[in-house]
Short mmCIF file of C-alpha atoms and ligand atoms in Angstrom, two decimals:
data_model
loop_
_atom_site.label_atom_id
_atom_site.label_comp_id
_atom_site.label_asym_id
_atom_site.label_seq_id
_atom_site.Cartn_x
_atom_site.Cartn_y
_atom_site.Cartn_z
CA UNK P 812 -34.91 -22.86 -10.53
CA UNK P 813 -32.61 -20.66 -11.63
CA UNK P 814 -29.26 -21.72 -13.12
CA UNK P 815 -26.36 -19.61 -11.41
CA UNK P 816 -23.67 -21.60 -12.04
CA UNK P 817 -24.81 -20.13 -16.00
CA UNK P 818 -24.56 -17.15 -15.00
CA UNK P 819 -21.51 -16.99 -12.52
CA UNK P 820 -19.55 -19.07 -15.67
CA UNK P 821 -20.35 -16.23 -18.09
CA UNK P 822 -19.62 -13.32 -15.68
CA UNK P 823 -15.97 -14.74 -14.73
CA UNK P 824 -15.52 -15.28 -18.56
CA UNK P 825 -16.55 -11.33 -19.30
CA UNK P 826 -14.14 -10.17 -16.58
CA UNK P 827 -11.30 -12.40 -17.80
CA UNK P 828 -11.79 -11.25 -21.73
CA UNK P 829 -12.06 -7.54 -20.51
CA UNK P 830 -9.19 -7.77 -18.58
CA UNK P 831 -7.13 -8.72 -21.57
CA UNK P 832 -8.97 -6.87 -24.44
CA UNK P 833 -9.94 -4.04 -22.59
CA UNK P 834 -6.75 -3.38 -21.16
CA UNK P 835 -7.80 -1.79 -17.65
CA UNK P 836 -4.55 -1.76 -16.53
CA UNK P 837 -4.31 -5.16 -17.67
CA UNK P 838 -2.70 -5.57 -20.87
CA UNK P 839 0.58 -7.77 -20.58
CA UNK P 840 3.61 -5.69 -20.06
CA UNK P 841 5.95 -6.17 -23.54
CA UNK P 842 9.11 -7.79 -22.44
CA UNK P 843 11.63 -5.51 -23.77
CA UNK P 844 14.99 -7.57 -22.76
CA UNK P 845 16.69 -10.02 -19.97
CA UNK P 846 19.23 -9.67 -17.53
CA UNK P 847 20.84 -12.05 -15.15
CA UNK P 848 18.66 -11.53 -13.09
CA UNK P 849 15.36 -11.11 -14.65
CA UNK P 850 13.32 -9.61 -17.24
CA UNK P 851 12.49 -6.76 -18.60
CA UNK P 852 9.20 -5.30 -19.08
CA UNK P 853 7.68 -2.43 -19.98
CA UNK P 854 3.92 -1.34 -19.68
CA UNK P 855 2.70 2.44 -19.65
CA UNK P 856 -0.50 1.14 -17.88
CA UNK P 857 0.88 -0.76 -15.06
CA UNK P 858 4.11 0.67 -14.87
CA UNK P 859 4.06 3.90 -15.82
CA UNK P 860 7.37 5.44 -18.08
CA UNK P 861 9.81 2.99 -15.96
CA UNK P 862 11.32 -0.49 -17.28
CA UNK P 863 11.31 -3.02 -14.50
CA UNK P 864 13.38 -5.96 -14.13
CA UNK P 865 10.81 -8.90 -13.18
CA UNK P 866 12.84 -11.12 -10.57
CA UNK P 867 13.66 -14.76 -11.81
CA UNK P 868 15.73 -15.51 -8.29
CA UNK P 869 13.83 -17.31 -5.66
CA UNK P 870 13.64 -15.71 -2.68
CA UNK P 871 13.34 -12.74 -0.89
CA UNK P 872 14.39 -9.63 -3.68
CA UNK P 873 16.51 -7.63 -0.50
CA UNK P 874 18.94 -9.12 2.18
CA UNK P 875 17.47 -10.48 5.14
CA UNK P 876 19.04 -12.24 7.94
CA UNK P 877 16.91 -15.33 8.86
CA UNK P 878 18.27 -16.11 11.74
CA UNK P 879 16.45 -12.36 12.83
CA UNK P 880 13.36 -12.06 11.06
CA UNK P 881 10.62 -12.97 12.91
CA UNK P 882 6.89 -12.45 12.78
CA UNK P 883 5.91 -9.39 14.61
CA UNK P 884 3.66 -8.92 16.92
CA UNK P 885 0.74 -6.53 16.37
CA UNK P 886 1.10 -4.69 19.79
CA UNK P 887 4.67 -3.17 18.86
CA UNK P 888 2.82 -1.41 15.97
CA UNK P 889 2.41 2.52 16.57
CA UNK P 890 -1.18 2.48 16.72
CA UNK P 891 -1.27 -0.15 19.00
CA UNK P 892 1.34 1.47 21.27
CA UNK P 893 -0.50 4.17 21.16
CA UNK P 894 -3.19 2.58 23.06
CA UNK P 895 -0.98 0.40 25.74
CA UNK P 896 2.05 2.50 26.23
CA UNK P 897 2.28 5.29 28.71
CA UNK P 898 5.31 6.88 27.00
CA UNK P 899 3.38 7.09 24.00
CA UNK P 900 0.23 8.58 25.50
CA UNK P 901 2.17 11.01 27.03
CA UNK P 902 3.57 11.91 23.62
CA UNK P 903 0.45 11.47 21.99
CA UNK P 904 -0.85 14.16 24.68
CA UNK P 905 1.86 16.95 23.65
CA UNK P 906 1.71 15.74 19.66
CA UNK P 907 -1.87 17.62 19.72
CA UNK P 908 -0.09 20.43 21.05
CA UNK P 909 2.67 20.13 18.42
CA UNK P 910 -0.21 19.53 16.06
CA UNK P 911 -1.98 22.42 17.05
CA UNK P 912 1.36 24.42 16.76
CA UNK P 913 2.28 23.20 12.81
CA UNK P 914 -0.97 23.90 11.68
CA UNK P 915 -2.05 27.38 13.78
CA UNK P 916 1.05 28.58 14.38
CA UNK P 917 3.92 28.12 12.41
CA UNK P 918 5.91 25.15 11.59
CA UNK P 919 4.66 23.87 8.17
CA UNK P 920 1.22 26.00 8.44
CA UNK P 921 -1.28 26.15 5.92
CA UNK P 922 -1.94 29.75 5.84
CA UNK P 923 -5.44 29.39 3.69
CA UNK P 924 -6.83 26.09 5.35
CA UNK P 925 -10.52 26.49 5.17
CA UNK P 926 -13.55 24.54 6.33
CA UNK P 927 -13.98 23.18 2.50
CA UNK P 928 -10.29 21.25 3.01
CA UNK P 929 -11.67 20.20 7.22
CA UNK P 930 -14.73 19.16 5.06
CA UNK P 931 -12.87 17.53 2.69
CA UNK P 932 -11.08 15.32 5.07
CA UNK P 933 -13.76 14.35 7.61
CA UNK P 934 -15.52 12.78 4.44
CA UNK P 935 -12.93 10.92 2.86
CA UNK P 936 -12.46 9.33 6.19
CA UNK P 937 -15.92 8.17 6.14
CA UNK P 938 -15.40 4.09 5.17
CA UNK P 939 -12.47 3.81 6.56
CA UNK P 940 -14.07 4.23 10.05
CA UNK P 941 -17.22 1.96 9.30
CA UNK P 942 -15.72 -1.18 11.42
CA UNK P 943 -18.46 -4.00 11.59
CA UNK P 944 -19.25 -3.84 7.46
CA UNK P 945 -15.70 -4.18 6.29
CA UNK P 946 -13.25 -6.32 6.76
CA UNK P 947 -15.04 -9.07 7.38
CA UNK P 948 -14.15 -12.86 7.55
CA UNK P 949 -17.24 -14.65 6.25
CA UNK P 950 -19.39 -12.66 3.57
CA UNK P 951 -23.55 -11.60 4.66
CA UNK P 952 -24.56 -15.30 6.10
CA UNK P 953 -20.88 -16.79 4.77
CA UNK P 954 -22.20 -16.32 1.41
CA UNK P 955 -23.23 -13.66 -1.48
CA UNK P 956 -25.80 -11.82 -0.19
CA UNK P 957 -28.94 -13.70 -1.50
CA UNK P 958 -27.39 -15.42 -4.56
CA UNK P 959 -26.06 -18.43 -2.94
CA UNK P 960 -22.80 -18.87 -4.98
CA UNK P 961 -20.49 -18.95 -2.13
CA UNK P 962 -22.40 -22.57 -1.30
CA UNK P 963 -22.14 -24.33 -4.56
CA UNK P 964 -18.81 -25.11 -3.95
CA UNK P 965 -15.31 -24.51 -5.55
CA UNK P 966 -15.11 -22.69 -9.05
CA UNK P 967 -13.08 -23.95 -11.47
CA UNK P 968 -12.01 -21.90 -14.36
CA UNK P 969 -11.82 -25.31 -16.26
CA UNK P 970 -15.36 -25.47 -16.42
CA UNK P 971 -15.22 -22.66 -19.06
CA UNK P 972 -12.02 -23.09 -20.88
CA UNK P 973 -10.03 -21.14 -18.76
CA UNK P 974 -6.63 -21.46 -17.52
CA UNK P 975 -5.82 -20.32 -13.77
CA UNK P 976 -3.73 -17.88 -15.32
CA UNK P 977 -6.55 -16.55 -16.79
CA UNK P 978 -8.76 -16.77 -13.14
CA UNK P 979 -5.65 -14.78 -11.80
CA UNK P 980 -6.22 -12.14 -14.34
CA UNK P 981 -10.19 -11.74 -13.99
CA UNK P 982 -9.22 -11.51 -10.13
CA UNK P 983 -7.07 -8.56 -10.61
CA UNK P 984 -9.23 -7.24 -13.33
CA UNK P 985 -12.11 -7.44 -10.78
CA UNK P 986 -9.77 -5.62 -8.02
CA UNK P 987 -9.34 -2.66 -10.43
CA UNK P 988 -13.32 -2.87 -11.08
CA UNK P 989 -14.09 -2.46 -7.21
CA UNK P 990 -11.64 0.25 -7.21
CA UNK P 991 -8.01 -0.33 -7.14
CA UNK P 992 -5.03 1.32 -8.75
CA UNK P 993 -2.79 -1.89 -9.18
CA UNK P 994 -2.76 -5.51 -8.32
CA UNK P 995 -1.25 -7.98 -7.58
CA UNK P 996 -0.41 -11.89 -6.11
CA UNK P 997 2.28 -13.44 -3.95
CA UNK P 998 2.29 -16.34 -1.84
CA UNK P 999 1.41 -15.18 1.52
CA UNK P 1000 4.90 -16.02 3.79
CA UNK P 1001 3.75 -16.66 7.10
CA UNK P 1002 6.61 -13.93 7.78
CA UNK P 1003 3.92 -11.18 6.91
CA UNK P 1004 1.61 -11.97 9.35
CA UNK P 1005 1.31 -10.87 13.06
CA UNK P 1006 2.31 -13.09 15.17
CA UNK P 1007 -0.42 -12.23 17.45
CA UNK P 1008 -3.37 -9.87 17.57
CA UNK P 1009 -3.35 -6.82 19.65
CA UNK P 1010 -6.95 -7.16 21.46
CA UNK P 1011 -6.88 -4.62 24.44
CA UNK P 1012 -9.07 -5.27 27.36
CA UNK P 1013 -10.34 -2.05 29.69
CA UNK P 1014 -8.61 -3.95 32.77
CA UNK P 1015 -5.86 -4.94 30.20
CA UNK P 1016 -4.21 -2.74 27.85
CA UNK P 1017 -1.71 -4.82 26.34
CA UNK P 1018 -3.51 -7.62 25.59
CA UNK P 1019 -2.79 -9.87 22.93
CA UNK P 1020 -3.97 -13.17 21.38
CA UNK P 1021 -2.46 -15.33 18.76
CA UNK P 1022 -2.25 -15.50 15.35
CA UNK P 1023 -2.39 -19.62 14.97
CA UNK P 1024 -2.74 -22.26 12.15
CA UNK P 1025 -4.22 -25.20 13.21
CA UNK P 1026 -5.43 -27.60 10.47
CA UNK P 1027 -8.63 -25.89 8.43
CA UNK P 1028 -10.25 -23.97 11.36
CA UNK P 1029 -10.83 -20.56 10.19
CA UNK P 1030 -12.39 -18.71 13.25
CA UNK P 1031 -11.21 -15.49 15.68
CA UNK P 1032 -12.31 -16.48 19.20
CA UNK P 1033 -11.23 -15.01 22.42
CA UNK P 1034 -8.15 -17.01 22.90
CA UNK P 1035 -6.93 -16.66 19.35
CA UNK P 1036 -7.24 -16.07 16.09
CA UNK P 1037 -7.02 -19.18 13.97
CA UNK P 1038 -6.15 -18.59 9.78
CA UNK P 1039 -4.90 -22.23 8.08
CA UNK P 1040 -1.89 -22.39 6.14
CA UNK P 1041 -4.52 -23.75 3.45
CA UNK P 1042 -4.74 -19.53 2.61
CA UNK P 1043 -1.48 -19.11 1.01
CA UNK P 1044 -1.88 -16.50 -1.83
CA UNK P 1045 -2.27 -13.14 -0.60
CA UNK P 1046 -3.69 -9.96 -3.94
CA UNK P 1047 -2.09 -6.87 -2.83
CA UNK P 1048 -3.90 -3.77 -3.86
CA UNK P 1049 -2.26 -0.25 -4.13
CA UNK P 1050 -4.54 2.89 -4.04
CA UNK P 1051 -3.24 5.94 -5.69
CA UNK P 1052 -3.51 9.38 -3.83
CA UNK P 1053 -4.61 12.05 -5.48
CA UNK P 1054 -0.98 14.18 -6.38
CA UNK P 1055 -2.51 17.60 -5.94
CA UNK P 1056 -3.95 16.67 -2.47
CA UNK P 1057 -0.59 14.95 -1.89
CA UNK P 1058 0.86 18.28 -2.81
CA UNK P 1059 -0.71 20.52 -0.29
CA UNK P 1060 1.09 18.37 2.78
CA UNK P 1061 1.62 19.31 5.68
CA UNK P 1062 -1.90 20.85 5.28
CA UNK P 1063 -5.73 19.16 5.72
CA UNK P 1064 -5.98 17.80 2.24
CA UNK P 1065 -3.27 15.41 2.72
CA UNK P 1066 -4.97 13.85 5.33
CA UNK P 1067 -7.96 13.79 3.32
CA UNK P 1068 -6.02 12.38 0.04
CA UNK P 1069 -4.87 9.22 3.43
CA UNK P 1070 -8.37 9.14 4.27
CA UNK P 1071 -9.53 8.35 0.90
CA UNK P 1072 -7.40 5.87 0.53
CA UNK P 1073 -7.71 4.35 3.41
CA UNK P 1074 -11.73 4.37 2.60
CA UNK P 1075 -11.11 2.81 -0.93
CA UNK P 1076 -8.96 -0.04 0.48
CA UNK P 1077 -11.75 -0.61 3.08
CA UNK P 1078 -14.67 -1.06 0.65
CA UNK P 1079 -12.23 -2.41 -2.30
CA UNK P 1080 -10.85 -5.22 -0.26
CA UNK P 1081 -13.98 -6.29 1.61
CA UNK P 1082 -15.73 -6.61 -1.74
CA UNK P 1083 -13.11 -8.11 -3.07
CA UNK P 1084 -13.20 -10.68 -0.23
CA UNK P 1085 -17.14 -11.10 -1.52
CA UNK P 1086 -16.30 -11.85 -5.02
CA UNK P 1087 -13.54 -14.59 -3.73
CA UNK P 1088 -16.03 -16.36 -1.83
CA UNK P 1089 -18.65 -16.02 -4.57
CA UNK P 1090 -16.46 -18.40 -6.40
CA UNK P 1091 -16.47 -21.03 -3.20
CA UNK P 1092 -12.68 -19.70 -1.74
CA UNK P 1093 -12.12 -18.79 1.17
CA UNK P 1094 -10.73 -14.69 1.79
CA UNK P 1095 -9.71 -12.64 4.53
CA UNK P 1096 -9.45 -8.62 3.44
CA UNK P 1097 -7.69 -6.61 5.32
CA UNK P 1098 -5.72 -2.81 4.90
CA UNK P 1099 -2.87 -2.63 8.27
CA UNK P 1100 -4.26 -5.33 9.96
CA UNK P 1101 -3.23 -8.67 10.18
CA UNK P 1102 0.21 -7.99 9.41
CA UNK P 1103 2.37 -5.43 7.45
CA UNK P 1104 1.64 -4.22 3.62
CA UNK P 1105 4.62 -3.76 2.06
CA UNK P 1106 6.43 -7.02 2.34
CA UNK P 1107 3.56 -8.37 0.63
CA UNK P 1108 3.26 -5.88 -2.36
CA UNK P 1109 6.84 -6.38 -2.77
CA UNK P 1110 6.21 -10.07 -2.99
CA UNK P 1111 3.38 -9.64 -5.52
CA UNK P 1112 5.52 -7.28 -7.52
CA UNK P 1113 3.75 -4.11 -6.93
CA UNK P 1114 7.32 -1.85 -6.14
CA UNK P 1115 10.45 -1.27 -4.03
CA UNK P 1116 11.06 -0.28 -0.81
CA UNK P 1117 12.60 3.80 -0.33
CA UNK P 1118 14.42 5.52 2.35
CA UNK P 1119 10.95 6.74 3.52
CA UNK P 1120 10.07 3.75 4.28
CA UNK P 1121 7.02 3.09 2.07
CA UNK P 1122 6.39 1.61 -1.08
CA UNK P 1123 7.80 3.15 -4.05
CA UNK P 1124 5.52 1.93 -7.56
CA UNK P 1125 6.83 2.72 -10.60
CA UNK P 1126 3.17 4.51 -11.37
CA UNK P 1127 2.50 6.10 -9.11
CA UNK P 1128 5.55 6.32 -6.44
CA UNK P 1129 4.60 6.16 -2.73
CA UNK P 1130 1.69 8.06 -3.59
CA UNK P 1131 -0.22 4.87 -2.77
CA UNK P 1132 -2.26 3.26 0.38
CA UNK P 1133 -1.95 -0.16 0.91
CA UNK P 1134 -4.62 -3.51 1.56
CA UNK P 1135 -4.56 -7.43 0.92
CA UNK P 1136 -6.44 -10.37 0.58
CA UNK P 1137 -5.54 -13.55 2.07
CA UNK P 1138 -7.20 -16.54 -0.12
CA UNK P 1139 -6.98 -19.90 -1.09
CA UNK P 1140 -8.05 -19.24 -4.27
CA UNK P 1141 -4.96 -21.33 -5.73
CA UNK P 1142 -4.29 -17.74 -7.98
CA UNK P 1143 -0.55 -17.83 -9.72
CA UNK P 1144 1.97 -15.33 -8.19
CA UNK P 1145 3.51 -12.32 -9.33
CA UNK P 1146 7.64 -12.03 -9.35
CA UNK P 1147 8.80 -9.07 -7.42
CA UNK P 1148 10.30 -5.88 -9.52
CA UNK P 1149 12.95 -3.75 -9.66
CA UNK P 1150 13.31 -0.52 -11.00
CA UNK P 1151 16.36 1.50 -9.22
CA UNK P 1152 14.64 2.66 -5.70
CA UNK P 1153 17.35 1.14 -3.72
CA UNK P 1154 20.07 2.92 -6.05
CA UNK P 1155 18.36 6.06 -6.41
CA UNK P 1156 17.45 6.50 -2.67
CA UNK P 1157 21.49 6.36 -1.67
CA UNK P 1158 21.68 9.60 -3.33
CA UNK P 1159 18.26 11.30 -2.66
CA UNK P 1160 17.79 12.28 0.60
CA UNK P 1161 14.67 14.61 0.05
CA UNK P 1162 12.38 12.72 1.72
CA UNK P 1163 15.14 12.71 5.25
CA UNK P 1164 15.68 16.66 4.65
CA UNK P 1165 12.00 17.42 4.33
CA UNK P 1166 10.70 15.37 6.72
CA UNK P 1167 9.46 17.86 10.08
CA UNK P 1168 9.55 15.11 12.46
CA UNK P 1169 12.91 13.74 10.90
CA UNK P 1170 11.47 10.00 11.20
CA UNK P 1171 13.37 9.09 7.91
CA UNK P 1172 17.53 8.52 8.07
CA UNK P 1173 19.70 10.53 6.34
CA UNK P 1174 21.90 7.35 7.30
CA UNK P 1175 23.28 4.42 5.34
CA UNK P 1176 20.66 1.32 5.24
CA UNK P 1177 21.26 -0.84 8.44
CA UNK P 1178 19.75 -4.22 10.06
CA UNK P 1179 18.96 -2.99 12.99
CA UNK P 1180 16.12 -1.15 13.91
CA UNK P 1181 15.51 2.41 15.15
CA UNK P 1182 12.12 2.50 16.91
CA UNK P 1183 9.73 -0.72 19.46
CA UNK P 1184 7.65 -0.48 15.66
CA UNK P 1185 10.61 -1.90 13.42
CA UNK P 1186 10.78 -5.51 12.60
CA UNK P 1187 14.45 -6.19 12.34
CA UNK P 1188 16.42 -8.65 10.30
CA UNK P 1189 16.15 -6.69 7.17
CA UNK P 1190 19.06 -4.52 5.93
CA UNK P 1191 16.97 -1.36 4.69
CA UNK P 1192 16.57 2.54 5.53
CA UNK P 1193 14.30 2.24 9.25
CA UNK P 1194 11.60 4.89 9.94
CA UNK P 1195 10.56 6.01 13.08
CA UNK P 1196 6.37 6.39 13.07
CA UNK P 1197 5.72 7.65 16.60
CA UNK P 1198 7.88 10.19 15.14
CA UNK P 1199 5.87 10.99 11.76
CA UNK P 1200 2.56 10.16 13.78
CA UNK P 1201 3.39 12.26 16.72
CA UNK P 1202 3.77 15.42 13.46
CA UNK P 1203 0.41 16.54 12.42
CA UNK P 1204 -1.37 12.81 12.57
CA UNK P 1205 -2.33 12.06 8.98
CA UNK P 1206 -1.98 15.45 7.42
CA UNK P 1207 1.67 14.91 6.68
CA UNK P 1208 2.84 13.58 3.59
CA UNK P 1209 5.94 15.88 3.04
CA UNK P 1210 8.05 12.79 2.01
CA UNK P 1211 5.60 12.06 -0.61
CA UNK P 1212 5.25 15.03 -1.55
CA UNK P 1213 9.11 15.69 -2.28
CA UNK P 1214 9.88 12.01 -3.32
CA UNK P 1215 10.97 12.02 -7.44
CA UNK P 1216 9.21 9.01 -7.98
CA UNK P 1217 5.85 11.20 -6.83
CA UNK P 1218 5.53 12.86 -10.45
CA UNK P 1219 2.88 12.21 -12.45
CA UNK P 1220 3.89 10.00 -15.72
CA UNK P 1221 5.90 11.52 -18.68
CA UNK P 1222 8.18 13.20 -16.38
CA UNK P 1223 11.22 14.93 -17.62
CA UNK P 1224 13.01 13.08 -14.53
CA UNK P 1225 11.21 9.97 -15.18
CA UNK P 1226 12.52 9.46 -18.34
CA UNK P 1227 16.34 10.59 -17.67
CA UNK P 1228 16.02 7.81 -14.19
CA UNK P 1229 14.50 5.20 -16.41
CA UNK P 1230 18.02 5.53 -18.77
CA UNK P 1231 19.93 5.72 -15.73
CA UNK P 1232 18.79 2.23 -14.31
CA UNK P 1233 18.82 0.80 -17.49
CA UNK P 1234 22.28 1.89 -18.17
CA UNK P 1235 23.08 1.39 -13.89
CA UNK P 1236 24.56 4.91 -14.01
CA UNK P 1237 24.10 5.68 -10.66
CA UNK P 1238 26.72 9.31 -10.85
CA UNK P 1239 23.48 10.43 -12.77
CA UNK P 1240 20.80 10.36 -9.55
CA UNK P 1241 22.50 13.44 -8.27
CA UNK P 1242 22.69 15.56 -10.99
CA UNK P 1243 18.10 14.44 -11.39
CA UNK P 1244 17.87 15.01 -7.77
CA UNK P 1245 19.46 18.84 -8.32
CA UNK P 1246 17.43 19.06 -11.33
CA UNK P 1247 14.43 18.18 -9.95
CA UNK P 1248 14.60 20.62 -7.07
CA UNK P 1249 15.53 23.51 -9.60
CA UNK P 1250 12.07 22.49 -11.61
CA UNK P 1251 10.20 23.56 -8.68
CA UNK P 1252 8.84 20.28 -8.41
CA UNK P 1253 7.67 19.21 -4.49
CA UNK P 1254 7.17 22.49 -3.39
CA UNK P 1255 3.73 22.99 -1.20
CA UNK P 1256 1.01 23.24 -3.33
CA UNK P 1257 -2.14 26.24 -1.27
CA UNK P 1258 -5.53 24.59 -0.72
CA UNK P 1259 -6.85 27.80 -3.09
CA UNK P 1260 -4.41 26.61 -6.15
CA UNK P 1261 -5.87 22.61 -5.34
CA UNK P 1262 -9.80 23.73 -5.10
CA UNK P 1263 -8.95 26.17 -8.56
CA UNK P 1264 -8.58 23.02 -10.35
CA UNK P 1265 -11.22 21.71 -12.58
CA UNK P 1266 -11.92 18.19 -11.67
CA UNK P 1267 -8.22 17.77 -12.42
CA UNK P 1268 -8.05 18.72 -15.79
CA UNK P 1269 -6.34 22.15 -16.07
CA UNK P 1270 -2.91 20.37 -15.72
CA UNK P 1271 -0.12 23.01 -17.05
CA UNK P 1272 2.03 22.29 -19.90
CA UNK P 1273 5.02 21.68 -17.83
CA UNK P 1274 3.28 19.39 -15.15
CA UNK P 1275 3.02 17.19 -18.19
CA UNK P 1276 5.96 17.27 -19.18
S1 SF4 Y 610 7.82 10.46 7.68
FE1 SF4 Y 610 5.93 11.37 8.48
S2 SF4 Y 610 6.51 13.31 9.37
FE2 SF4 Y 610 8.17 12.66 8.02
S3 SF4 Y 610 7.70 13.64 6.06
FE3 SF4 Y 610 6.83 11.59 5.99
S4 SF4 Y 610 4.73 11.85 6.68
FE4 SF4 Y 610 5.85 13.72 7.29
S1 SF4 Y 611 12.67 11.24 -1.70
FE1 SF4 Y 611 14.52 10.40 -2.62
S2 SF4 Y 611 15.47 9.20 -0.95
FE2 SF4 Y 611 13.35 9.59 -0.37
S3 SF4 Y 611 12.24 7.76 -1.06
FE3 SF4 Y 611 12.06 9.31 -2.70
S4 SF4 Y 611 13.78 8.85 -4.06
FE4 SF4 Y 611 14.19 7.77 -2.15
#
């Protein structure tokens, strides 16, 4: 017979000791300083050129009103209004007009889009549109496919001289394995999940069923989905986009640098998920379903919040698609970050100006919301999707394109905003914004000047800088 627990033991161990000798993106950040509020830390890996300020404060790190906030439910989301609305199908009828008008005939065309970029993006698509092998509940026969582990019960990194800050650590180190750009953990707050699942019928479109915890059951049936309170860590996982791709927005390889994101979080969450349970936990992977992504990397200390309404990391900027996993893997939690988004963004207004759809504010943050898809109760910048949807579907990615915080590392920019939030010299984020449109920096990049590059490599001298 063979002995697996052996085996699993030494595997966990080699994950955990890579993670913190090999530094693959896991090295501790070097605390640098404190505020009153926090920490600071600094790590070129994980955080790119930026100090953050780790949160010591409880709570949520933005103003909410709790008397608002609410779960949401899943059927207000743009896709799923898509399906049940009939104002929305009518606009989703004239957005393939509109789309066919940016692209063919004017309004943020392409000129050189070619079937190598169409090719590009039907592939990168490809996992993200494999529903039945990802994103599943329960592992092959609840269980690692043909190992057994997931049946020998609950691991526990005591067994082998570990701490469970060391498990947390081989779990993020594993998420970067099965192909993630950052981690990270948070307590799952039963905020950030839907409050019911949008399951349309062919006799009824706007079906829903809810989202309940009832003791341990852990089952979707027809009348409702059931996930226990018991799962209350959630790993957020961010998934870079490629920044030339990025650049070429409005055109085809934007969508393809969504697509393979959206791929990656598919296959790097549901495997993921199969690691979890190989170590007797329970997971649930998911990328927009089951409730919204950002809250949670904010939680688990992954970024900020911008005017456009996405995730800003200090690595990559909103250059990033978004999953989780829901466990009960009893993993300790992250502390969310700050870095000067929120202060920077009441200046910039890049992302507003350049967006074609004009789904982002040029307005002052409010707690209201501006579209059926906003979940109100937090005072922030709201988007509009049906707006940014209803523009070119997925090619568009004009506000990450423009966004400062897009740059790759080393950054001129990045280093002057990095003084100006440690110093809180907000007068500054004008003068970087003008700056940074004088550099030529955001400006659409052709599909010819993205396919001329050698698997990346033939970076310029000032890109790097
Ligand atoms: S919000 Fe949408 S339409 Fe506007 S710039 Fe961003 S991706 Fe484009
Ligand atoms: S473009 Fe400017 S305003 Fe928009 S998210 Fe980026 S920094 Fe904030």
């Amino acid at each position: 017979m063979h002995d697996n627990s052996f085996k699993r033991r030494d595997f966990i161990k080699l994950l955990s000791l890579g993670g913190a000798a090999l530094g693959v993106g896991m090295t501790a950040p070097t605390v640098i300083g404190t505020t009153a509020r926090g920490t600071l830390l600094a790590s070129r890996e994980e955080y790119g050129n930026f100090t953050v300020e780790q949160s010591r404060i409880e709570g949520f790190p933005y103003q909410v009103d709790p008397d608002v906030l609410r779960p949401m439910s899943e059927k207000f989301t743009t896709f799923s209004r898509n399906v049940w609305s009939p104002e929305r199908r009518e606009a989703l009828a004239e957005a393939e007009n509109i789309t066919y008008k940016n692209l063919v005939e004017g309004r943020g065309r392409v000129p050189d889009q070619t079937r190598l970029d169409y090719a590009l993006m039907a592939a990168a698509w490809t996992y993200a549109q494999s529903d039945g092998i990802t994103y599943r509940w329960d592992g092959p026969s609840g269980m690692v496919r043909g190992s057994g582990l997931g049946s020998m019960g609950k691991w526990d990194p005591a067994d082998i001289d570990m701490t469970w800050e060391d498990a947390t650590r081989a779990v993020k180190h594993a998420s970067l394995f099965f192909g993630a750009s950052l981690a990270g953990v948070a307590e799952l707050n039963p905020l950030w999940l839907y409050s019911d699942h949008f399951a349309p019928q062919r006799n009824d479109r706007e079906r829903t069923i809810p989202v309940l915890a009832e003791g341990e059951r852990y089952e979707k049936t027809d009348e409702a989905w059931y996930i226990p309170r018991s799962l209350n860590r959630v790993i957020a996982l961010a998934f870079e986009e490629d920044y030339y791709a990025i650049a070429n927005s409005p055109g085809r390889l934007a969508s393809a640098a969504t697509g393979n994101g959206y791929s990656r979080m598919a296959v790097t969450a549901s495997t993921l998920a199969e690691f979890i349970r190989g170590l007797g936990f329970r997971a649930l992977p998911a990328g927009n379903g089951l409730g919204p992504s950002i809250p949670v990397a904010i939680d688990a200390g992954l970024g900020e919040l911008g005017r456009l309404g996405l995730l800003i990391t200090p690595k990559y900027g909103p250059r990033v698609r978004l999953a989780k996993v829901i466990t009960d893997m009893p993993l300790l939690p992250d502390a969310p970050i700050r870095f000067g988004v929120t202060e920077f963004c009441e200046s910039c207004m890049l992302c507003a100006v350049d967006c074609p759809s004009r789904s982002i504010t040029e307005g002052p943050r409010t707690w209201e919301g501006r579209s059926p898809a906003n979940n109100p109760g937090v005072y922030k910048w709201y988007v509009t999707p049906e707006g940014c949807y209803d523009f070119n579907g997925f090619s568009c990615s004009n506000c990450k394109r423009v966004c400062p915080f897009t740059k790759p590392n080393n950054s001129w920019l990045h280093r002057l905003i990095r003084k100006a939030i440690e110093g809180r010299i907000s007068p500054l984020n004008n003068v970087m914004v003008t700056m940074d449109q004088a550099s030529g920096y955001g400006r659409q990049l052709s599909d010819r000047e993205f396919w001329r590059r050698d698997g990346h490599k033939t970076i310029t001298a000032r890109e790097k800088m």
